[in-house]
Coordinates of C-alpha atoms in Angstrom, one line a residue:
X1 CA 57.3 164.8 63.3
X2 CA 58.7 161.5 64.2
X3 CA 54.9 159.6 63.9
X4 CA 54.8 161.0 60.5
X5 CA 57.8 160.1 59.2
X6 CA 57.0 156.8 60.5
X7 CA 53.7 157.0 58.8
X8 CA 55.5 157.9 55.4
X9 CA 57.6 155.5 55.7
X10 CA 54.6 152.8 56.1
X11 CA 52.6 154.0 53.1
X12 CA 55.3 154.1 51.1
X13 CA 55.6 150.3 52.2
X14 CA 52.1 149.7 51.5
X15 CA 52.0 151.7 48.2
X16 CA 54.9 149.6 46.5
X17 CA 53.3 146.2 48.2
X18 CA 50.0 147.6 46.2
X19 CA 51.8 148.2 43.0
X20 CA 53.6 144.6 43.1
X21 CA 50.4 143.1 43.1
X22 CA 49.5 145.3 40.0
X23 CA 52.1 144.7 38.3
X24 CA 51.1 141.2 38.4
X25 CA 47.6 141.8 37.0
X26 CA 49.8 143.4 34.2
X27 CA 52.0 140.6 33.1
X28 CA 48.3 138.4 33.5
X29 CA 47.3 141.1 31.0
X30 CA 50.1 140.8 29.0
X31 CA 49.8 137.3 28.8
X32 CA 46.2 137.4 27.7
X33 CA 46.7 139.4 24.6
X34 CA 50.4 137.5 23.8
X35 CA 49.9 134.2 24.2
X36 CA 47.2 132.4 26.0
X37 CA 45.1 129.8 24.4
X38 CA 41.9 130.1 23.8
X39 CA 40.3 128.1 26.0
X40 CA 41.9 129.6 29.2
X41 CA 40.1 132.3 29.1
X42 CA 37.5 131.5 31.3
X43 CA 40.4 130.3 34.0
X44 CA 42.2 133.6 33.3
X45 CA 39.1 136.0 33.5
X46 CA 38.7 133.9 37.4
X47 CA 42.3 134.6 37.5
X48 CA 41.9 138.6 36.9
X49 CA 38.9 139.0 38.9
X50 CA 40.0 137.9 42.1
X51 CA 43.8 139.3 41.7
X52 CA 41.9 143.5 41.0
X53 CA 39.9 142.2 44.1
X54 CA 42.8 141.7 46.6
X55 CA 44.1 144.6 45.1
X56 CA 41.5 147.2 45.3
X57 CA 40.9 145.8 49.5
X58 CA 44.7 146.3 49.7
X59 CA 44.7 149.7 48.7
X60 CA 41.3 151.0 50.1
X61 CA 42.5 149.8 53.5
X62 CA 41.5 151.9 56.6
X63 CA 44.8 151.8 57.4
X64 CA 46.1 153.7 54.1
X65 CA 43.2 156.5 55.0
X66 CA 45.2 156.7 58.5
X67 CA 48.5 156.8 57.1
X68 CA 47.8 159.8 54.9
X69 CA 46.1 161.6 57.4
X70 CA 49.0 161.4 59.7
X71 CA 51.5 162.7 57.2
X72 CA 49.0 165.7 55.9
X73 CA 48.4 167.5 58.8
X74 CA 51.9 167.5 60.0
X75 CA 54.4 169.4 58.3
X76 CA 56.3 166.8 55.9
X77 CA 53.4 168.0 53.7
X78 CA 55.6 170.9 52.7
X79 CA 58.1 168.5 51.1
X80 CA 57.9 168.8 47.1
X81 CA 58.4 164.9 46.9
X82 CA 56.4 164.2 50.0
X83 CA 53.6 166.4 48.6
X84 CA 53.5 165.0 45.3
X85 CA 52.9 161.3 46.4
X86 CA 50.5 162.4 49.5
X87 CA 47.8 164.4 47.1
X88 CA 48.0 162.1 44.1
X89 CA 47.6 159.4 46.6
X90 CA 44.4 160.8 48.5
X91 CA 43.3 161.5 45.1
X92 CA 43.6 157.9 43.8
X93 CA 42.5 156.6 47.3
X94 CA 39.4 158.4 47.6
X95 CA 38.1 157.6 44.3
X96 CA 38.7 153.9 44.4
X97 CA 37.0 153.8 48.4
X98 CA 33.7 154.7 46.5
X99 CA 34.2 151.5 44.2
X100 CA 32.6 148.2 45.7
X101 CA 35.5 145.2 45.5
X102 CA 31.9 143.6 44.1
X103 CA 32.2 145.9 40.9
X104 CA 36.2 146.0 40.8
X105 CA 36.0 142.5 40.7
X106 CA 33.1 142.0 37.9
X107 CA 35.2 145.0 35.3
X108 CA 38.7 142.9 35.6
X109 CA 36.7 139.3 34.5
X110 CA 34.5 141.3 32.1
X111 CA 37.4 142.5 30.5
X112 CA 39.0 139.4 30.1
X113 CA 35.8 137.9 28.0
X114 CA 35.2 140.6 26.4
X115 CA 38.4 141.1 25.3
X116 CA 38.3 137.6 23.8
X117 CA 35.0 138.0 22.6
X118 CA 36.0 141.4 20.6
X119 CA 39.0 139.0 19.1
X120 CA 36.7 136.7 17.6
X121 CA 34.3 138.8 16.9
X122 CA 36.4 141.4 14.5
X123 CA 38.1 138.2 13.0
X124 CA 34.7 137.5 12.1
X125 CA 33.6 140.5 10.9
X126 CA 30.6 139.4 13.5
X127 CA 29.0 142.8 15.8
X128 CA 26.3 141.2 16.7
X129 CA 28.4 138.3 18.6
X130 CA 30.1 141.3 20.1
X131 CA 27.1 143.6 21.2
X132 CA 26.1 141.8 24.7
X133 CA 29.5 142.5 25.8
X134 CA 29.2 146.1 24.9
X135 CA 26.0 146.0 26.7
X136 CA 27.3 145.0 29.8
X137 CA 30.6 147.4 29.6
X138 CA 28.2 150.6 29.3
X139 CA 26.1 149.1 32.4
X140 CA 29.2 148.4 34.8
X141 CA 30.1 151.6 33.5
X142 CA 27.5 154.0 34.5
X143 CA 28.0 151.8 37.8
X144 CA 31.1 153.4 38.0
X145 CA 30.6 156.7 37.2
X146 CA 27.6 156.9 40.1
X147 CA 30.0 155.4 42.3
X148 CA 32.3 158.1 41.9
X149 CA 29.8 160.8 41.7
X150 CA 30.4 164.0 38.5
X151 CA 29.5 167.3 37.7
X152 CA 28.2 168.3 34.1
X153 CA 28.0 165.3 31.9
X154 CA 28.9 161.5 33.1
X155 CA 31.7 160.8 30.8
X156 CA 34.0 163.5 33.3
X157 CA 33.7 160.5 36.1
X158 CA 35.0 158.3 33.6
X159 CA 37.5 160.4 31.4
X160 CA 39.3 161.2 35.3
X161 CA 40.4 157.5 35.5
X162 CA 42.3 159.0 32.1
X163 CA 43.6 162.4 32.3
X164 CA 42.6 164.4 36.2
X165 CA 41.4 167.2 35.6
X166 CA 40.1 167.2 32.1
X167 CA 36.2 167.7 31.5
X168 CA 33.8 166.4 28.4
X169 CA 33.1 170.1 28.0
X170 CA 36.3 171.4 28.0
X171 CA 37.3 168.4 25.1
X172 CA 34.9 169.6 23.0
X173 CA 36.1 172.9 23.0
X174 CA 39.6 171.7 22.2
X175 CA 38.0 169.4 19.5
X176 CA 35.5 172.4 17.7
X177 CA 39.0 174.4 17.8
X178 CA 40.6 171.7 15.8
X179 CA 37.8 170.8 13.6
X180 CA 37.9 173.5 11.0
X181 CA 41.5 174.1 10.5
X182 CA 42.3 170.6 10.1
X183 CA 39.0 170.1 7.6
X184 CA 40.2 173.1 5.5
X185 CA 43.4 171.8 5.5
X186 CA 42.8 168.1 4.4
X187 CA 40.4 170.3 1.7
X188 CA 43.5 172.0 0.5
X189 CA 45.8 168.6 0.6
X190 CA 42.7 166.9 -1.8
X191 CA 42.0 169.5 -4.3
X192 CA 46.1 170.1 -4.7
X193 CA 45.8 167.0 -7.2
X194 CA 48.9 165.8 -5.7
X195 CA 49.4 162.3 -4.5
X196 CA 52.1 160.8 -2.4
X197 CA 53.7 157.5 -4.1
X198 CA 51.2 155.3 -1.7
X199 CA 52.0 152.4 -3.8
X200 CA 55.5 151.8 -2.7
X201 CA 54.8 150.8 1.0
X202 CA 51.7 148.4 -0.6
X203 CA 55.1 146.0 -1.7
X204 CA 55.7 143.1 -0.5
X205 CA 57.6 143.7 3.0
X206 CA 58.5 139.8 4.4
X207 CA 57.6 140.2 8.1
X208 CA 60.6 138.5 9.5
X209 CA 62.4 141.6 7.3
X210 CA 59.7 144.0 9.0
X211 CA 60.2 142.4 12.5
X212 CA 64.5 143.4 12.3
X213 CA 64.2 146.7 11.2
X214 CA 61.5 147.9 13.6
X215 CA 63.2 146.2 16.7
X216 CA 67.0 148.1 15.0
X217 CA 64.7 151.6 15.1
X218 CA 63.4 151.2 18.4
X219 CA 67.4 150.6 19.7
X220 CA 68.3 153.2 17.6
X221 CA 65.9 155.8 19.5
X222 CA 66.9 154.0 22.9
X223 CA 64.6 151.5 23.5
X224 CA 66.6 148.8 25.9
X225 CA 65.7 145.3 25.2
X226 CA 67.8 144.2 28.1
X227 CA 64.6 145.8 30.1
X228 CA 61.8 145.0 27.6
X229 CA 60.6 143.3 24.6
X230 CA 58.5 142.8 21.9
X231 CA 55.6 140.7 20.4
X232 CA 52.7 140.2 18.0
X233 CA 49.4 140.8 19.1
X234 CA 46.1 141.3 17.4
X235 CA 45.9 145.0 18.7
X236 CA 49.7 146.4 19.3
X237 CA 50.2 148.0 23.0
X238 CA 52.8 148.9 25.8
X239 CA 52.7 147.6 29.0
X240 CA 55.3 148.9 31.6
X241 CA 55.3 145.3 34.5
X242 CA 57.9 147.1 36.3
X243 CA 61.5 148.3 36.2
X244 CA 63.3 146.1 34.0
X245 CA 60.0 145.2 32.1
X246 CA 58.4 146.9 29.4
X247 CA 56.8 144.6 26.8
X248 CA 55.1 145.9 23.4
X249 CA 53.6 144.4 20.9
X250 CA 53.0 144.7 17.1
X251 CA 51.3 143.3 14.2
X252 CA 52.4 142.8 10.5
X253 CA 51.1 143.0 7.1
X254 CA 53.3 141.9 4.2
X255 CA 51.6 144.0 2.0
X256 CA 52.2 147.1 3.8
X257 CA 55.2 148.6 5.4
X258 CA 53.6 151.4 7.4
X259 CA 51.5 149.4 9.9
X260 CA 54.4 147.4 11.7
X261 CA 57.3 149.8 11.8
X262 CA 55.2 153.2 12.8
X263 CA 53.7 151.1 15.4
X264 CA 56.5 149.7 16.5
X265 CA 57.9 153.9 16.9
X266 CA 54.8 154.9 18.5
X267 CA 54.5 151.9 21.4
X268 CA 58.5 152.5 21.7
X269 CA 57.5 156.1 22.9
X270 CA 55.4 154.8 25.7
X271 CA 58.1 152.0 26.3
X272 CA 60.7 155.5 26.4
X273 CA 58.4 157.0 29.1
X274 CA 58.1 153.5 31.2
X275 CA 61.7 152.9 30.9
X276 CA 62.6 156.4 32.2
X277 CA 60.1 156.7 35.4
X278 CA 62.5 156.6 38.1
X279 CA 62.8 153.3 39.6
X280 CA 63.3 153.8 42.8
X281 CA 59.8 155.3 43.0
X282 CA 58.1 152.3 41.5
X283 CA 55.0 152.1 43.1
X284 CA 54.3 155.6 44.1
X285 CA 52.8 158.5 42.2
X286 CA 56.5 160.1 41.5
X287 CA 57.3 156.6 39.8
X288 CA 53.8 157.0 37.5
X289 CA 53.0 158.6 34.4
X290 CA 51.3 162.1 34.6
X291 CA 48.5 160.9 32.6
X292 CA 47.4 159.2 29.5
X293 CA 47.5 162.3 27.6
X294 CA 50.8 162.7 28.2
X295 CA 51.9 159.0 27.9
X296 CA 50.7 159.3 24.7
X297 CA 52.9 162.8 23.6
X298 CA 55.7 160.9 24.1
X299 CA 54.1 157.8 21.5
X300 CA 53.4 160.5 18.8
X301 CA 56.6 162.3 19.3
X302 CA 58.9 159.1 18.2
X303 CA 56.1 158.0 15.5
X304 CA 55.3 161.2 13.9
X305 CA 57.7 163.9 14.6
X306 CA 60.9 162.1 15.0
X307 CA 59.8 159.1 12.8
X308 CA 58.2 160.4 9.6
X309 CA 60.8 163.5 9.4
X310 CA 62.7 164.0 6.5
X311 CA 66.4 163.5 8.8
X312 CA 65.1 160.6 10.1
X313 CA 65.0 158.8 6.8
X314 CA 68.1 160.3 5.7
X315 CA 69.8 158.1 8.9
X316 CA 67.7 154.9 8.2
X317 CA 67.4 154.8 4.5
X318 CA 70.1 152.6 3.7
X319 CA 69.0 150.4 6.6
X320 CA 65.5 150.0 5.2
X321 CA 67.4 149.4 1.5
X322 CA 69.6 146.7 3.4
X323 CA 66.5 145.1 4.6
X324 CA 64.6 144.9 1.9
X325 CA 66.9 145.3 -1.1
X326 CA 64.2 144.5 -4.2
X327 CA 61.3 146.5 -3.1
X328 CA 63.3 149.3 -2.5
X329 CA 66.0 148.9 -5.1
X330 CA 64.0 152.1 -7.2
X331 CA 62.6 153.7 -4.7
X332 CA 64.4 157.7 -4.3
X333 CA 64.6 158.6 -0.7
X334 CA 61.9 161.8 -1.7
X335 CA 59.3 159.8 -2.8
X336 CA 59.8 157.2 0.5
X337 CA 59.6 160.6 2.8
X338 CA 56.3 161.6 0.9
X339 CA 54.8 158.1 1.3
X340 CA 55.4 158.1 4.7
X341 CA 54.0 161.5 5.3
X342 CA 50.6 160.3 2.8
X343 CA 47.2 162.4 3.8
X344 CA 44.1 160.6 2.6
X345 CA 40.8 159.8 4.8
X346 CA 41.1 155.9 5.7
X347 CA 39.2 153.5 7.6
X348 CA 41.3 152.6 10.4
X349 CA 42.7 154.9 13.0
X350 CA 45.8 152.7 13.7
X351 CA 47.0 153.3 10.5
X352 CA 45.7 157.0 9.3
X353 CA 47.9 159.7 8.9
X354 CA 48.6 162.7 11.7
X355 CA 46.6 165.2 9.8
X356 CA 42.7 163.5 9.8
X357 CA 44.3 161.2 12.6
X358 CA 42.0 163.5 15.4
X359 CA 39.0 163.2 13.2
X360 CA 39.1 159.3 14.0
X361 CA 39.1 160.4 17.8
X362 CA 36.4 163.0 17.4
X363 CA 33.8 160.1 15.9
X364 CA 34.5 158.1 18.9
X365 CA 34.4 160.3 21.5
X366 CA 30.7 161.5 20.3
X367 CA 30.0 157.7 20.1
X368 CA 30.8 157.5 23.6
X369 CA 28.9 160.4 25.2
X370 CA 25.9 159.2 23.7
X371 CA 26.1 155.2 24.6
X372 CA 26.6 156.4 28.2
X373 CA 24.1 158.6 28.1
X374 CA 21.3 156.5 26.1
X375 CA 20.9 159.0 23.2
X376 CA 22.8 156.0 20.8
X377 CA 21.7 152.4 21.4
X378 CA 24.9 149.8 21.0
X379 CA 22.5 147.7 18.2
X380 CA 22.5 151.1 16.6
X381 CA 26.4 151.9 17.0
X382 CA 27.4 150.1 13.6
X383 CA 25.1 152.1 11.6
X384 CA 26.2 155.7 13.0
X385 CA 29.5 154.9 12.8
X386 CA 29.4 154.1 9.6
X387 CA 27.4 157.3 8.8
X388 CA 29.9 159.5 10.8
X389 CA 32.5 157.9 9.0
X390 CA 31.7 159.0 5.9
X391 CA 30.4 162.7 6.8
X392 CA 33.8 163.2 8.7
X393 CA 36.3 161.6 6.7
X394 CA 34.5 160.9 3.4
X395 CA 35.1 157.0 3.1
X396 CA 32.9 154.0 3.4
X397 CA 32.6 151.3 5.6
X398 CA 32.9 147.9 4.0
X399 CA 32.4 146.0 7.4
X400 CA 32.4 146.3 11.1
X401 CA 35.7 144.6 11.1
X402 CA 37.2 147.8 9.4
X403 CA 34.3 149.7 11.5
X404 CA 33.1 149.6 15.0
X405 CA 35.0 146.6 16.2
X406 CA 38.8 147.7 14.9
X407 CA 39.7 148.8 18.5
X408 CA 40.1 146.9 21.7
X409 CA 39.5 149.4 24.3
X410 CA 35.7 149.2 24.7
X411 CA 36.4 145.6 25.3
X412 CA 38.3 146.4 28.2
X413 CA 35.9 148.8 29.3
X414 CA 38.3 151.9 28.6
X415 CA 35.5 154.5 28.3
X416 CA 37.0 157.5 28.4
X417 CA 40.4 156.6 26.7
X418 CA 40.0 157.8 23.5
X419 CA 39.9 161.5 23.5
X420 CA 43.8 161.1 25.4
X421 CA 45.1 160.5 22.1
X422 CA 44.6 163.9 20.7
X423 CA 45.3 165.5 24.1
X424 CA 49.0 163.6 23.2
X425 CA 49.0 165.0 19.9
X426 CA 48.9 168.7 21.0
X427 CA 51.3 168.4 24.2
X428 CA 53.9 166.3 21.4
X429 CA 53.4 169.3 19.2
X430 CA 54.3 172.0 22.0
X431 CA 57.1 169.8 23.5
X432 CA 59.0 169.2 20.5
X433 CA 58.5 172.9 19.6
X434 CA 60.5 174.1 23.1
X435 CA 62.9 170.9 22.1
X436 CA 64.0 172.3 19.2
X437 CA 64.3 175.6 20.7
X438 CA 66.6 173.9 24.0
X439 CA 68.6 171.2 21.4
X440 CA 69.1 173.6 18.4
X441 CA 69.1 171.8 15.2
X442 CA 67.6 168.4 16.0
X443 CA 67.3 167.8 11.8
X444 CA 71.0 167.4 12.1
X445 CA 71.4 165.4 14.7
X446 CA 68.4 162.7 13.1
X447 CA 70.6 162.2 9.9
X448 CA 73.5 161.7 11.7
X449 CA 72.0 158.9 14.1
X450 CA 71.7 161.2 17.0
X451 CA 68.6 160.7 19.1
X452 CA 70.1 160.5 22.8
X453 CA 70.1 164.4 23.1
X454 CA 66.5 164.5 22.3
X455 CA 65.6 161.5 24.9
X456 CA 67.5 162.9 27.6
X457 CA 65.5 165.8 26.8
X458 CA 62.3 164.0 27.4
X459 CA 64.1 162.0 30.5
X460 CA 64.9 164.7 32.4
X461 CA 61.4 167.2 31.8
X462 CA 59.0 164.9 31.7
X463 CA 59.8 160.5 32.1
X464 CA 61.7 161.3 35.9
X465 CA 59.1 163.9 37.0
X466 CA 56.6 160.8 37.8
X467 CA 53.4 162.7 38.8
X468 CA 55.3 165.7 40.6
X469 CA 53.2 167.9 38.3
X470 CA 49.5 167.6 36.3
X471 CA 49.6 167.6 33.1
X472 CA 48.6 171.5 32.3
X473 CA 51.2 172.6 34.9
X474 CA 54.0 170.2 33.4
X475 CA 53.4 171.9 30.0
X476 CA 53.7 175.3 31.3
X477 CA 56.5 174.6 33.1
X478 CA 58.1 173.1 30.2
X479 CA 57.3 175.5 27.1
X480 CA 56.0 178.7 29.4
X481 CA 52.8 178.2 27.7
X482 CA 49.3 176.8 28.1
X483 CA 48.5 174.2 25.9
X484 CA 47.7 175.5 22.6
X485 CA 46.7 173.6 19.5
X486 CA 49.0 176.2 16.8
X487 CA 52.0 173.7 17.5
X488 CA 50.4 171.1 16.1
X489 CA 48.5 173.2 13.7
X490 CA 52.1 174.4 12.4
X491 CA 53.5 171.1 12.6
X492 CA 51.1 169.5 10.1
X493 CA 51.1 172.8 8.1
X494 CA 54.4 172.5 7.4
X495 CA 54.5 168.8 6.5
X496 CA 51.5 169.8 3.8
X497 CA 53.5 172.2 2.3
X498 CA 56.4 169.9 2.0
X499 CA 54.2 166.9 0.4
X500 CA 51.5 168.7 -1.7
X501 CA 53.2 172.1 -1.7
X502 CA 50.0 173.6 0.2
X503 CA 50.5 177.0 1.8

C-alpha cells in the first residue's frame, strides 16, 4: 500500500506539472484571440505547436502508464476521490498515447493560422480564402479519428474529445426527438400574428454603456473579477488559465442591445463553473469540468433561464434605465421582457433565440458528418448551408459572413463541438427544474437581487464535483432522472405562452 500511495502521490505531481503547462497554452490562446497583432501569427502558431508538443510527451510518458498501474491494482482504487482521478486519467492517457506528438504538434499551429485566416476571411465575407484551411482541418481530422480508432460512424472518435460517452447515433436520436415539437412550436409562435417589440433593442446602445452594465450583471450573478476578466474579441469565449484566472470575452453592436449583454450572461456561466472547480484539484480530473455538455448547462442557465426571466428584469430594470436613460425612457418593463424573450428564424446562432436556437446546431452537426465522411465537399459547404438554412429556419443567406464562416470553431479544428450546445440546453432545462424544486420560489428571490442561493446550488452539485461523476450519472444523481428533453420542452412552452399567448 505504501508504493501506491507513493505512486499517487507522484501522478498527482505529474498531472498538475501537465496542467501548468496547459494552462500556458491557454493564456497563449487567450492572447491570440485578445490582442496579438497581426503579423505574429506566424511566431505564435511556432509558439503553440511546440508548447501542445512538450505537452502531449509530458503526459503520454511511460512513466504516467506506470504510475497508474501501480495505484489500480492495489486497493487505493476503492477510494471515491482516488477512483475518480485514476479512470478519468487512464481514460485521457490512453487516448492521447495513440496520438503522434507529429500530429499534436501540426493541430495546435493549424489552429493558430486558421484561426487568423477564418478572422480575415469572415471580415471579408471571403470562403474561398478560407476553404484550404478547412481542407486541411478535415484531413488532420480523420488523422485523428484513425488514431484513436471508433465504432459506428467516425464523428464518435471525435465527439469523445467533447462529451465521453456520447455517440453520433445516439445525437440524432436526441435531435429527431426535438425536431418536431420545437418545429410545431415555432409554427404556432408565427401564425399567432403576434410580434415581440424587436425594435426597441435595434436603439442605439453606446458600448461603453453596454460594456458597464454587462460587467454589473455578471457581479451581480457572482462572477469575481478579482479572479477573472473581460474583453472584446471577434468571437466571445471563456477561458478558465487557472485558479484565480478566468478571462471572457465579448463583442458589441451599438445598434443592438441583445448581442453583448446575453453573451456576456452566457460566457459568465462557464466563468461560474471555472471559478467554482475546486482549486486544490487543479490539474486533475476532480478539478475539471464533466464535459462540454455540461459546461455549457451552466452558460444557458445564467443566459436563458435566469437572464431572459421575467424576475430577472424586474431586479435590473432600473439599472438598464440608469444606463441608458433616452433609449429606454418609453420603454414598459412588459414590452422589454417580450423583446428579450423574441422567437423569429435568424441567421446567426450567437444571437437566435432558445426556441429555433437547436435548429442552428442540427444544420451543423449534419454538415459535419458529411465533411468527415466525404458525402459534402468543403467547396460545396457554402451552398448547402445556405440551402439547409432556409428549409430549417426559413431565412436567407445574404453572405457567407452571416453563413458558413460566422463561427470559429472549425478553425480550431473543434469537430465535434457543436452538438454540446444542445446537450447543455437539455441538462440546464432539468437542472433548473430540480432547482426550483430544492430553492422554492427562485422568481422571488431574482427580483429581489438574490442569485447566491441559486449558485451555491450549482457550486455544490455540480462546479465542486470536478469529473467525480459522467455526465448522465451526474444528472441522475441530481434530478433522479435520465436526461429527458420535456424540461426543456416545458421550459420554452411556457415562455411561448407568456409572449404570443400560445398553448
Amino acid at each position: 500500500m505504501a508504493n501506491a500511495e507513493s505512486a499517487y502521490r507522484d501522478l498527482i505531481t505529474l498531472l498538475k506539472e501537465v496542467a501548468l503547462f496547459g494552462s500556458i497554452g491557454s493564456l497563449l490562446g487567450w492572447d491570440e484571440r485578445v490582442q496579438l497583432p497581426p503579423k505574429g501569427a506566424d511566431h505564435r502558431a511556432n509558439q503553440s505547436s511546440l508548447l501542445a508538443r512538450k505537452v502531449h510527451e509530458q503526459f503520454t510518458s511511460p512513466r504516467i502508464d506506470e504510475l497508474l498501474r501501480e495505484v489500480e491494482r492495489s486497493g487505493l482504487i476503492n477510494d471515491g476521490d482516488i477512483a475518480a482521478n485514476v479512470r478519468e486519467t487512464r481514460r485521457q492517457y490512453d487516448r492521447a498515447t495513440k496520438l503522434p506528438s507529429s500530429l499534436v504538434e501540426e493541430m495546435a499551429r493549424t489552429e493558430v493560422l486558421a484561426q487568423n485566416a477564418w478572422a480575415d476571411a469572415r471580415k471579408r465575407n471571403d470562403f474561398p480564402a478560407f476553404r484550404p484551411w478547412l481542407d486541411r482541418w478535415l484531413d488532420l481530422k480523420k488523422q485523428q479519428a484513425n488514431c484513436y480508432g471508433y465504432q459506428g460512424h467516425i464523428y464518435n472518435a471525435l465527439l469523445e474529445d467533447f462529451e465521453p460517452g456520447e455517440t453520433a447515433e445516439n445525437l440524432s436520436r436526441v435531435f429527431d426527438a426535438l425536431r418536431g415539437p420545437l418545429v410545431d412550436l415555432i409554427g404556432r409562435i408565427v401564425s399567432s400574428g403576434r410580434q415581440a417589440p424587436l425594435e426597441i433593442l435595434e436603439r442605439h446602445y453606446p458600448a461603453a454603456a453596454q460594456a458597464a452594465l454587462a460587467r454589473e450583471a455578471a457581479v451581480a450573478v457572482g462572477f469575481d473579477f478579482d479572479a477573472g476578466r473581460l474583453d472584446v474579441s471577434v468571437h466571445p469565449f471563456c477561458s478558465g488559465i487557472g485558479p484565480g484566472d478566468t478571462r471572457m470575452t465579448t463583442r458589441y453592436d451599438e445598434k443592438y442591445f441583445g448581442d453583448a449583454f446575453f453573451g456576456v450572461l452566457h460566457e459568465t456561466g462557464h466563468g461560474l463553473y471555472d471559478q467554482g472547480l475546486p482549486a486544490d484539484h487543479f490539474g486533475t480530473p476532480l478539478g475539471e469540468a464533466v464535459s462540454l455538455g455540461i459546461h455549457e448547462s451552466q452558460s444557458r442557465m445564467w443566459e436563458n433561464l435566469v437572464g431572459r426571466s421575467r424576475s430577472f428584469w424586474r431586479f435590473f430594470m432600473p439599472r438598464a434605465r440608469a444606463a441608458f436613460p433616452e433609449t429606454l425612457k418609453d420603454v414598459k418593463e412588459d414590452d422589454w421582457y417580450r423583446a428579450v424573450n423574441d422567437v423569429r428564424p435568424s441567421l446567426i446562432r450567437t444571437e437566435s433565440d432558445e426556441t429555433t436556437y437547436n435548429l442552428h446546431i442540427l444544420l451543423r452537426f449534419e454538415l459535419e458528418k458529411a465533411l468527415l465522411t466525404g458525402d459534402l465537399k468543403p467547396a460545396d459547404l457554402p451552398a448547402v448551408w445556405n440551402q439547409r438554412m432556409k428549409e430549417y429556419l426559413g431565412v436567407d443567406v445574404p453572405d457567407d459572413a452571416r453563413g458558413c464562416l460566422q463561427d470559429i470553431h472549425w478553425s480550431g479544428g473543434a469537430i465535434g463541438y457543436f452538438p454540446t450546445y444542445t446537450l447543455g440546453n437539455l441538462y440546464a432545462a432539468q437542472f433548473f427544474e430540480q432547482a426550483r424544486k430544492d430553492l422554492g420560489d427562485l422568481d422571488a428571490q431574482f427580483s429581489r437581487g438574490q442569485f447566491t442561493p441559486l449558485l451555491d446550488w450549482l457550486r455544490k452539485n455540480i462546479h465542486s464535483q470536478g469529473k467525480r461523476y459522467r455526465a448522465p450519472e451526474l444528472v441522475g444523481r441530481i434530478t433522479g432522472k435520465a436526461l429527458s428533453a420535456e424540461p426543456l420542452l416545458a421550459h420554452l412552452r411556457r415562455r411561448a405562452s407568456e409572449v404570443y399567448g400560445v398553448a
